[in-house]
């Protein structure tokens, strides 16, 4: 019965966003942390089978995948990949990619640049934490196609935030032993900001980097008790984005600015907008410490 409860929570809430929505939190019994290895293994096997059936570039991919939906219709495809062991992890980091990412460039990277691959970034981050933190790369929403009008609107971010809330609640239901850090690059940080006030208490840290705005003017405006961290490279053109919200455009104050009130993560050695999680950068090292510990020890 308890194993069936865990499987049900996962199947319902980790389904693609176009499918069934998660029931209210109080309608999902809190499961005990038992037999999670078998539970997640079953989910990974089912998702790999769906990927194989979809053909290139998805078939034959190694890895652990909680979610997969190929592009089709209005959707750009969805992927959630796990690095590490969710069944035993005491700490989980969920990485939310930004604009330009979609299922069919998830492995090769936006514009075929490998360092922009969410899969590679997730693996590198897992390595940087020493392997003790489970890392989930969550591309579970439709991102803006690029730096266009849709990237300056909140429509896609609000839909992404609702999907992220469902996903995180499912994850914390299935992994009650773990605390969670959410990490958002660029528009992914906007998604996290809009989700912040509805996240479960297990989420202790929100980290945004290269983010144009979170939809709030200050940390207090996010409505969360989680620690909030922000990074912005001096080489990132995002620093020129006006911190305004006018007529449905804009995402509010730059979260790495002093007026916002976030804890600052260094990013002096980040060369551009896309290399915050490149191994060896000061930003990746700091993000990894927050992902692993909730501080910068």
GROMACS .gro file of C-alpha atoms in nm:
model
  297
    1UNK     CA    1   0.000   0.000   0.000
    2UNK     CA    2   0.276   0.246   0.094
    3UNK     CA    3   0.475   0.169  -0.222
    4UNK     CA    4   0.158   0.217  -0.431
    5UNK     CA    5   0.108   0.559  -0.265
    6UNK     CA    6   0.457   0.670  -0.369
    7UNK     CA    7   0.412   0.542  -0.724
    8UNK     CA    8   0.076   0.718  -0.752
    9UNK     CA    9   0.218   1.050  -0.635
   10UNK     CA   10   0.502   1.023  -0.883
   11UNK     CA   11   0.288   0.914  -1.176
   12UNK     CA   12   0.033   1.191  -1.128
   13UNK     CA   13   0.258   1.486  -1.046
   14UNK     CA   14   0.554   1.401  -1.268
   15UNK     CA   15   0.332   1.357  -1.573
   16UNK     CA   16   0.382   1.605  -1.860
   17UNK     CA   17   0.227   1.944  -1.795
   18UNK     CA   18  -0.043   1.879  -2.054
   19UNK     CA   19  -0.164   1.580  -1.850
   20UNK     CA   20  -0.339   1.540  -1.515
   21UNK     CA   21  -0.260   1.803  -1.253
   22UNK     CA   22  -0.153   1.720  -0.900
   23UNK     CA   23  -0.437   1.700  -0.652
   24UNK     CA   24  -0.436   1.939  -0.354
   25UNK     CA   25  -0.147   1.870  -0.118
   26UNK     CA   26  -0.370   1.750   0.165
   27UNK     CA   27  -0.520   1.487  -0.067
   28UNK     CA   28  -0.182   1.311  -0.111
   29UNK     CA   29  -0.085   1.102   0.195
   30UNK     CA   30   0.274   1.160   0.309
   31UNK     CA   31   0.458   0.835   0.232
   32UNK     CA   32   0.730   0.683   0.445
   33UNK     CA   33   1.079   0.680   0.285
   34UNK     CA   34   1.082   0.311   0.191
   35UNK     CA   35   1.170   0.113  -0.121
   36UNK     CA   36   1.246   0.429  -0.318
   37UNK     CA   37   1.518   0.258  -0.521
   38UNK     CA   38   1.265   0.022  -0.678
   39UNK     CA   39   1.011   0.301  -0.720
   40UNK     CA   40   1.248   0.531  -0.909
   41UNK     CA   41   1.397   0.243  -1.106
   42UNK     CA   42   1.050   0.161  -1.239
   43UNK     CA   43   0.995   0.523  -1.339
   44UNK     CA   44   1.334   0.543  -1.512
   45UNK     CA   45   1.267   0.223  -1.706
   46UNK     CA   46   0.926   0.343  -1.828
   47UNK     CA   47   1.066   0.679  -1.936
   48UNK     CA   48   1.360   0.522  -2.122
   49UNK     CA   49   1.113   0.302  -2.308
   50UNK     CA   50   0.919   0.611  -2.416
   51UNK     CA   51   1.240   0.778  -2.530
   52UNK     CA   52   1.344   0.473  -2.733
   53UNK     CA   53   1.002   0.466  -2.896
   54UNK     CA   54   1.036   0.834  -2.994
   55UNK     CA   55   1.348   0.764  -3.202
   56UNK     CA   56   1.643   1.004  -3.260
   57UNK     CA   57   1.777   1.200  -3.082
   58UNK     CA   58   1.617   1.037  -2.778
   59UNK     CA   59   1.655   0.661  -2.824
   60UNK     CA   60   1.945   0.483  -2.663
   61UNK     CA   61   2.026   0.761  -2.420
   62UNK     CA   62   2.197   0.651  -2.102
   63UNK     CA   63   2.082   0.809  -1.779
   64UNK     CA   64   1.796   0.833  -1.533
   65UNK     CA   65   1.492   1.021  -1.659
   66UNK     CA   66   1.183   1.106  -1.454
   67UNK     CA   67   1.004   1.284  -1.736
   68UNK     CA   68   1.005   1.281  -2.114
   69UNK     CA   69   0.773   1.426  -2.375
   70UNK     CA   70   0.892   1.484  -2.734
   71UNK     CA   71   0.814   1.812  -2.911
   72UNK     CA   72   0.472   1.819  -3.069
   73UNK     CA   73   0.188   2.058  -3.129
   74UNK     CA   74   0.241   2.375  -2.930
   75UNK     CA   75   0.496   2.216  -2.696
   76UNK     CA   76   0.875   2.224  -2.726
   77UNK     CA   77   0.927   1.894  -2.544
   78UNK     CA   78   0.999   1.811  -2.180
   79UNK     CA   79   1.283   1.628  -2.006
   80UNK     CA   80   1.377   1.572  -1.641
   81UNK     CA   81   1.709   1.396  -1.586
   82UNK     CA   82   1.852   1.277  -1.254
   83UNK     CA   83   2.218   1.259  -1.155
   84UNK     CA   84   2.272   1.067  -0.833
   85UNK     CA   85   2.043   0.865  -0.607
   86UNK     CA   86   1.713   1.029  -0.517
   87UNK     CA   87   1.627   0.741  -0.286
   88UNK     CA   88   1.912   0.816  -0.042
   89UNK     CA   89   1.998   1.182  -0.106
   90UNK     CA   90   1.965   1.414   0.191
   91UNK     CA   91   1.995   1.708  -0.045
   92UNK     CA   92   1.847   1.756  -0.394
   93UNK     CA   93   1.924   2.039  -0.637
   94UNK     CA   94   1.675   2.109  -0.917
   95UNK     CA   95   1.820   2.300  -1.212
   96UNK     CA   96   1.572   2.496  -1.428
   97UNK     CA   97   1.718   2.597  -1.770
   98UNK     CA   98   1.620   2.913  -1.953
   99UNK     CA   99   1.533   3.041  -2.300
  100UNK     CA  100   1.622   2.846  -2.612
  101UNK     CA  101   1.632   2.507  -2.441
  102UNK     CA  102   1.403   2.232  -2.566
  103UNK     CA  103   1.394   1.853  -2.575
  104UNK     CA  104   1.569   1.810  -2.909
  105UNK     CA  105   1.872   2.025  -2.815
  106UNK     CA  106   1.886   1.911  -2.453
  107UNK     CA  107   2.205   1.709  -2.508
  108UNK     CA  108   2.383   1.908  -2.779
  109UNK     CA  109   2.315   2.252  -2.628
  110UNK     CA  110   2.150   2.566  -2.762
  111UNK     CA  111   2.312   2.661  -3.097
  112UNK     CA  112   2.500   2.326  -3.077
  113UNK     CA  113   2.733   2.462  -2.807
  114UNK     CA  114   2.799   2.177  -2.562
  115UNK     CA  115   2.857   2.405  -2.262
  116UNK     CA  116   2.495   2.520  -2.307
  117UNK     CA  117   2.362   2.165  -2.273
  118UNK     CA  118   2.143   2.128  -1.961
  119UNK     CA  119   2.243   1.761  -1.939
  120UNK     CA  120   2.612   1.850  -1.933
  121UNK     CA  121   2.552   2.129  -1.681
  122UNK     CA  122   2.364   1.891  -1.453
  123UNK     CA  123   2.638   1.628  -1.468
  124UNK     CA  124   2.910   1.888  -1.404
  125UNK     CA  125   2.717   2.030  -1.109
  126UNK     CA  126   2.667   1.684  -0.961
  127UNK     CA  127   3.041   1.625  -0.988
  128UNK     CA  128   3.114   1.965  -0.830
  129UNK     CA  129   2.905   1.876  -0.524
  130UNK     CA  130   3.118   1.567  -0.471
  131UNK     CA  131   2.832   1.338  -0.570
  132UNK     CA  132   2.654   1.365  -0.235
  133UNK     CA  133   2.378   1.587  -0.376
  134UNK     CA  134   2.129   1.445  -0.625
  135UNK     CA  135   2.083   1.686  -0.916
  136UNK     CA  136   1.764   1.696  -1.123
  137UNK     CA  137   1.769   1.892  -1.449
  138UNK     CA  138   1.407   1.994  -1.498
  139UNK     CA  139   1.313   2.109  -1.846
  140UNK     CA  140   0.946   2.060  -1.773
  141UNK     CA  141   0.806   2.373  -1.936
  142UNK     CA  142   0.799   2.550  -2.272
  143UNK     CA  143   1.080   2.804  -2.275
  144UNK     CA  144   1.094   3.115  -2.495
  145UNK     CA  145   1.250   3.031  -2.831
  146UNK     CA  146   1.528   3.280  -2.769
  147UNK     CA  147   1.584   3.642  -2.674
  148UNK     CA  148   1.262   3.769  -2.828
  149UNK     CA  149   0.939   3.928  -2.709
  150UNK     CA  150   0.829   3.605  -2.539
  151UNK     CA  151   1.142   3.618  -2.321
  152UNK     CA  152   1.034   3.958  -2.186
  153UNK     CA  153   0.681   3.840  -2.103
  154UNK     CA  154   0.574   3.628  -1.805
  155UNK     CA  155   0.326   3.403  -1.988
  156UNK     CA  156   0.559   3.107  -2.034
  157UNK     CA  157   0.722   3.165  -1.696
  158UNK     CA  158   0.385   3.153  -1.516
  159UNK     CA  159   0.293   2.827  -1.687
  160UNK     CA  160   0.639   2.696  -1.603
  161UNK     CA  161   0.604   2.804  -1.241
  162UNK     CA  162   0.278   2.609  -1.203
  163UNK     CA  163   0.442   2.298  -1.352
  164UNK     CA  164   0.749   2.344  -1.130
  165UNK     CA  165   0.532   2.369  -0.819
  166UNK     CA  166   0.366   2.036  -0.907
  167UNK     CA  167   0.700   1.873  -0.979
  168UNK     CA  168   0.866   1.989  -0.657
  169UNK     CA  169   0.571   1.880  -0.446
  170UNK     CA  170   0.585   1.536  -0.606
  171UNK     CA  171   0.960   1.520  -0.549
  172UNK     CA  172   0.937   1.614  -0.182
  173UNK     CA  173   0.651   1.368  -0.133
  174UNK     CA  174   0.861   1.088  -0.281
  175UNK     CA  175   1.182   1.200  -0.102
  176UNK     CA  176   1.076   1.320   0.244
  177UNK     CA  177   1.428   1.268   0.375
  178UNK     CA  178   1.575   1.549   0.160
  179UNK     CA  179   1.587   1.926   0.151
  180UNK     CA  180   1.580   2.097  -0.187
  181UNK     CA  181   1.763   2.382  -0.359
  182UNK     CA  182   1.617   2.530  -0.679
  183UNK     CA  183   1.866   2.672  -0.929
  184UNK     CA  184   1.750   2.884  -1.222
  185UNK     CA  185   1.952   3.013  -1.516
  186UNK     CA  186   1.823   3.316  -1.704
  187UNK     CA  187   1.447   3.276  -1.772
  188UNK     CA  188   1.459   2.968  -1.547
  189UNK     CA  189   1.523   3.205  -1.258
  190UNK     CA  190   1.207   3.393  -1.351
  191UNK     CA  191   1.015   3.065  -1.335
  192UNK     CA  192   1.153   2.997  -0.988
  193UNK     CA  193   1.071   3.348  -0.869
  194UNK     CA  194   0.708   3.317  -0.976
  195UNK     CA  195   0.682   2.974  -0.808
  196UNK     CA  196   0.854   3.080  -0.486
  197UNK     CA  197   0.554   3.157  -0.264
  198UNK     CA  198   0.386   2.822  -0.339
  199UNK     CA  199   0.679   2.588  -0.281
  200UNK     CA  200   0.685   2.336   0.006
  201UNK     CA  201   0.896   2.398   0.321
  202UNK     CA  202   1.152   2.140   0.212
  203UNK     CA  203   1.280   2.399  -0.039
  204UNK     CA  204   1.543   2.586   0.163
  205UNK     CA  205   1.736   2.772  -0.109
  206UNK     CA  206   1.655   2.955  -0.433
  207UNK     CA  207   1.951   3.040  -0.658
  208UNK     CA  208   1.918   3.249  -0.975
  209UNK     CA  209   2.202   3.341  -1.210
  210UNK     CA  210   2.199   3.550  -1.526
  211UNK     CA  211   1.835   3.614  -1.442
  212UNK     CA  212   1.645   3.912  -1.590
  213UNK     CA  213   1.409   3.931  -1.291
  214UNK     CA  214   1.191   3.721  -1.065
  215UNK     CA  215   0.864   3.913  -1.089
  216UNK     CA  216   0.935   4.083  -0.755
  217UNK     CA  217   1.108   4.404  -0.648
  218UNK     CA  218   1.271   4.253  -0.339
  219UNK     CA  219   1.337   3.918  -0.173
  220UNK     CA  220   1.044   3.989   0.061
  221UNK     CA  221   0.819   4.022  -0.243
  222UNK     CA  222   0.887   3.660  -0.338
  223UNK     CA  223   0.686   3.546  -0.035
  224UNK     CA  224   0.925   3.268   0.063
  225UNK     CA  225   1.116   3.170   0.376
  226UNK     CA  226   1.388   3.008   0.165
  227UNK     CA  227   1.730   3.170   0.139
  228UNK     CA  228   1.758   3.360  -0.191
  229UNK     CA  229   2.088   3.382  -0.381
  230UNK     CA  230   2.173   3.564  -0.705
  231UNK     CA  231   2.469   3.596  -0.942
  232UNK     CA  232   2.530   3.825  -1.239
  233UNK     CA  233   2.856   3.825  -1.432
  234UNK     CA  234   3.009   4.162  -1.528
  235UNK     CA  235   3.036   4.008  -1.877
  236UNK     CA  236   2.668   3.912  -1.899
  237UNK     CA  237   2.458   4.138  -2.126
  238UNK     CA  238   2.166   4.065  -1.894
  239UNK     CA  239   2.302   4.348  -1.677
  240UNK     CA  240   2.165   4.593  -1.936
  241UNK     CA  241   1.805   4.469  -1.910
  242UNK     CA  242   1.588   4.737  -1.746
  243UNK     CA  243   1.451   4.627  -1.410
  244UNK     CA  244   1.092   4.722  -1.484
  245UNK     CA  245   0.748   4.568  -1.545
  246UNK     CA  246   0.539   4.776  -1.786
  247UNK     CA  247   0.240   4.672  -1.994
  248UNK     CA  248   0.304   4.301  -1.949
  249UNK     CA  249   0.671   4.331  -2.041
  250UNK     CA  250   0.969   4.296  -1.808
  251UNK     CA  251   1.041   4.087  -1.498
  252UNK     CA  252   1.111   4.347  -1.233
  253UNK     CA  253   1.427   4.441  -1.049
  254UNK     CA  254   1.754   4.265  -1.127
  255UNK     CA  255   1.788   4.006  -0.846
  256UNK     CA  256   2.168   4.040  -0.822
  257UNK     CA  257   2.142   4.414  -0.748
  258UNK     CA  258   2.183   4.538  -0.390
  259UNK     CA  259   1.830   4.680  -0.373
  260UNK     CA  260   1.677   4.334  -0.425
  261UNK     CA  261   1.831   4.193  -0.109
  262UNK     CA  262   1.952   3.851  -0.226
  263UNK     CA  263   2.270   3.688  -0.101
  264UNK     CA  264   2.529   3.751  -0.370
  265UNK     CA  265   2.713   3.469  -0.543
  266UNK     CA  266   3.044   3.568  -0.709
  267UNK     CA  267   3.059   3.550  -1.089
  268UNK     CA  268   3.374   3.743  -1.178
  269UNK     CA  269   3.523   3.456  -1.381
  270UNK     CA  270   3.204   3.385  -1.580
  271UNK     CA  271   3.279   3.492  -1.938
  272UNK     CA  272   2.928   3.549  -2.071
  273UNK     CA  273   2.560   3.471  -2.014
  274UNK     CA  274   2.585   3.095  -2.055
  275UNK     CA  275   2.888   2.978  -1.851
  276UNK     CA  276   2.777   3.013  -1.490
  277UNK     CA  277   2.794   2.636  -1.445
  278UNK     CA  278   3.121   2.585  -1.635
  279UNK     CA  279   3.369   2.388  -1.419
  280UNK     CA  280   3.634   2.607  -1.263
  281UNK     CA  281   3.433   2.929  -1.252
  282UNK     CA  282   3.376   3.100  -0.920
  283UNK     CA  283   3.001   3.089  -0.984
  284UNK     CA  284   2.989   2.713  -1.037
  285UNK     CA  285   3.189   2.651  -0.721
  286UNK     CA  286   2.962   2.877  -0.516
  287UNK     CA  287   2.641   2.736  -0.666
  288UNK     CA  288   2.767   2.384  -0.593
  289UNK     CA  289   2.826   2.475  -0.227
  290UNK     CA  290   2.474   2.613  -0.193
  291UNK     CA  291   2.333   2.310  -0.375
  292UNK     CA  292   2.515   2.077  -0.137
  293UNK     CA  293   2.494   2.259   0.195
  294UNK     CA  294   2.262   2.558   0.176
  295UNK     CA  295   2.554   2.789   0.248
  296UNK     CA  296   2.897   2.868   0.104
  297UNK     CA  297   3.119   2.665   0.339
   0.00000   0.00000   0.00000
